[in-house]
Short mmCIF file of C-alpha atoms in Angstrom, two decimals:
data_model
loop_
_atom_site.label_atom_id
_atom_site.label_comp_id
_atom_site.label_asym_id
_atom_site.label_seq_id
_atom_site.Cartn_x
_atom_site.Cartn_y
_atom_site.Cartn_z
CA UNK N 29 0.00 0.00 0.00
CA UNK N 30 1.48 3.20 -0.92
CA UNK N 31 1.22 5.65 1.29
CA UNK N 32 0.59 9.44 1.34
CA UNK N 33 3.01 12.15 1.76
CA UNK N 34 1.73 12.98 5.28
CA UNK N 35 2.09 9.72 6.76
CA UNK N 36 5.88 9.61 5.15
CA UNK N 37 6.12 12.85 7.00
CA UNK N 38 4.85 11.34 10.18
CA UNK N 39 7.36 8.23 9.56
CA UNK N 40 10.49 10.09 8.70
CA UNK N 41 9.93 12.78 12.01
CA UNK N 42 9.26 8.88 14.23
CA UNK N 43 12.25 7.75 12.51
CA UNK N 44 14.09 10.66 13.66
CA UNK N 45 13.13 10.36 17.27
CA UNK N 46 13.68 6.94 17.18
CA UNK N 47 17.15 8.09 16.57
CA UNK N 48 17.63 10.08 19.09
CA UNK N 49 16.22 7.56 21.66
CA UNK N 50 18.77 5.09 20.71
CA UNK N 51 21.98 7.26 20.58
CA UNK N 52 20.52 7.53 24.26
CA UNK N 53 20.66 4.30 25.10
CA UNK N 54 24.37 4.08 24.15
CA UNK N 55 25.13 7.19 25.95
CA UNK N 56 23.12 5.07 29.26
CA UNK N 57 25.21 2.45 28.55
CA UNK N 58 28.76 3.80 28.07
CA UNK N 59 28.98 3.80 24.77
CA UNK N 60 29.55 6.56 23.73
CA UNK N 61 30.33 9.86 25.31
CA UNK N 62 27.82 12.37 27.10
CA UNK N 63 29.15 15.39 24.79
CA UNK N 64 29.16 13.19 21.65
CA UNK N 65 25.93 12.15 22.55
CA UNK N 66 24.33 15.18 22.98
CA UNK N 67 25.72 17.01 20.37
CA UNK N 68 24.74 14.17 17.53
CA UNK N 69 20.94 14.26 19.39
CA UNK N 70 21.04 17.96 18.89
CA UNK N 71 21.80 17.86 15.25
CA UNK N 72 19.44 15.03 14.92
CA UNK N 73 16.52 17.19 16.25
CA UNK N 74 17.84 20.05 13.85
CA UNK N 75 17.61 17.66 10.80
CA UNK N 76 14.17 16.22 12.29
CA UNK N 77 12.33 20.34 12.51
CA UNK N 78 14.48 21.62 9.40
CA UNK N 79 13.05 18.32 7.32
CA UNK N 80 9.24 18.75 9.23
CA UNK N 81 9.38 22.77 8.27
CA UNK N 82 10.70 22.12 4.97
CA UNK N 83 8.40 19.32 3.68
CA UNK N 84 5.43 20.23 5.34
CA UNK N 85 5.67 23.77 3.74
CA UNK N 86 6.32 22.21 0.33
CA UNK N 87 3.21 19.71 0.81
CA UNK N 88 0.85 22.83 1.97
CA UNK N 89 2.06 24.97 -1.66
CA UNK N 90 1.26 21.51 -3.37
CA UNK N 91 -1.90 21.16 -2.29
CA UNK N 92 -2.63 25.40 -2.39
CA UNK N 93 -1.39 24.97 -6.12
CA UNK N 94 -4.11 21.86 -7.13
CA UNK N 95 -6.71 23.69 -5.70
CA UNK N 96 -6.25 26.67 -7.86
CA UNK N 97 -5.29 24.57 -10.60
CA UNK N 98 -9.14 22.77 -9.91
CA UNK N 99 -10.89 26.52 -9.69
CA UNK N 100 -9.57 27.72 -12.25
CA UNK N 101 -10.68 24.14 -14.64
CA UNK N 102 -14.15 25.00 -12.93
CA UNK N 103 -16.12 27.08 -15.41
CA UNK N 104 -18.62 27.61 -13.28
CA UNK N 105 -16.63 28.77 -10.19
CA UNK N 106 -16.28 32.30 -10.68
CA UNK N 107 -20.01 33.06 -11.72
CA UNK N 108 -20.64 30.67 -8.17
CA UNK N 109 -18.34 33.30 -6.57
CA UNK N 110 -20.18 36.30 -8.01
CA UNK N 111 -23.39 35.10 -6.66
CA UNK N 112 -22.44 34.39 -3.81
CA UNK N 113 -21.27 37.82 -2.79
CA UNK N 114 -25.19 39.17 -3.80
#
């Protein structure tokens, strides 16, 4: 099933926390090292809200543009729109 380009948005951010909960886990365990740790989780998060802003902005103007694209197909619309305003 293929899905839609919110719920790969959705996925990706999960997959990005998912991230950062596991290079916890090593820095728990002694992995790796508390700075190391925290810096990497920090740039993770960065990458995580740069990708959400990024996408989700590009989705919204994709979806903005196919709506005008429809209205302005619709030979009917702007006589609608005139009415309406009466």
């Amino acid at each position: 099933m293929k899905s839609t380009p919110y719920e790969r948005l959705l996925q990706l951010n999960r997959c990005m926390e998912q991230v950062a909960e596991i290079l916890e886990q090593f820095r728990q365990d002694g992995t790796i090292h508390t700075i190391y740790a925290s810096s990497r989780t920090r740039a993770v998060e960065e990458l995580r809200a740069d990708l959400s802003h990024v996408l989700a902005g590009m989705l919204s103007q994709k979806e903005f543009c196919g709506m005008r694209r429809t209205r302005s197909k619709d030979p009917g619309h702007g006589l609608r729109q005139r009415n309406s305003l009466v």
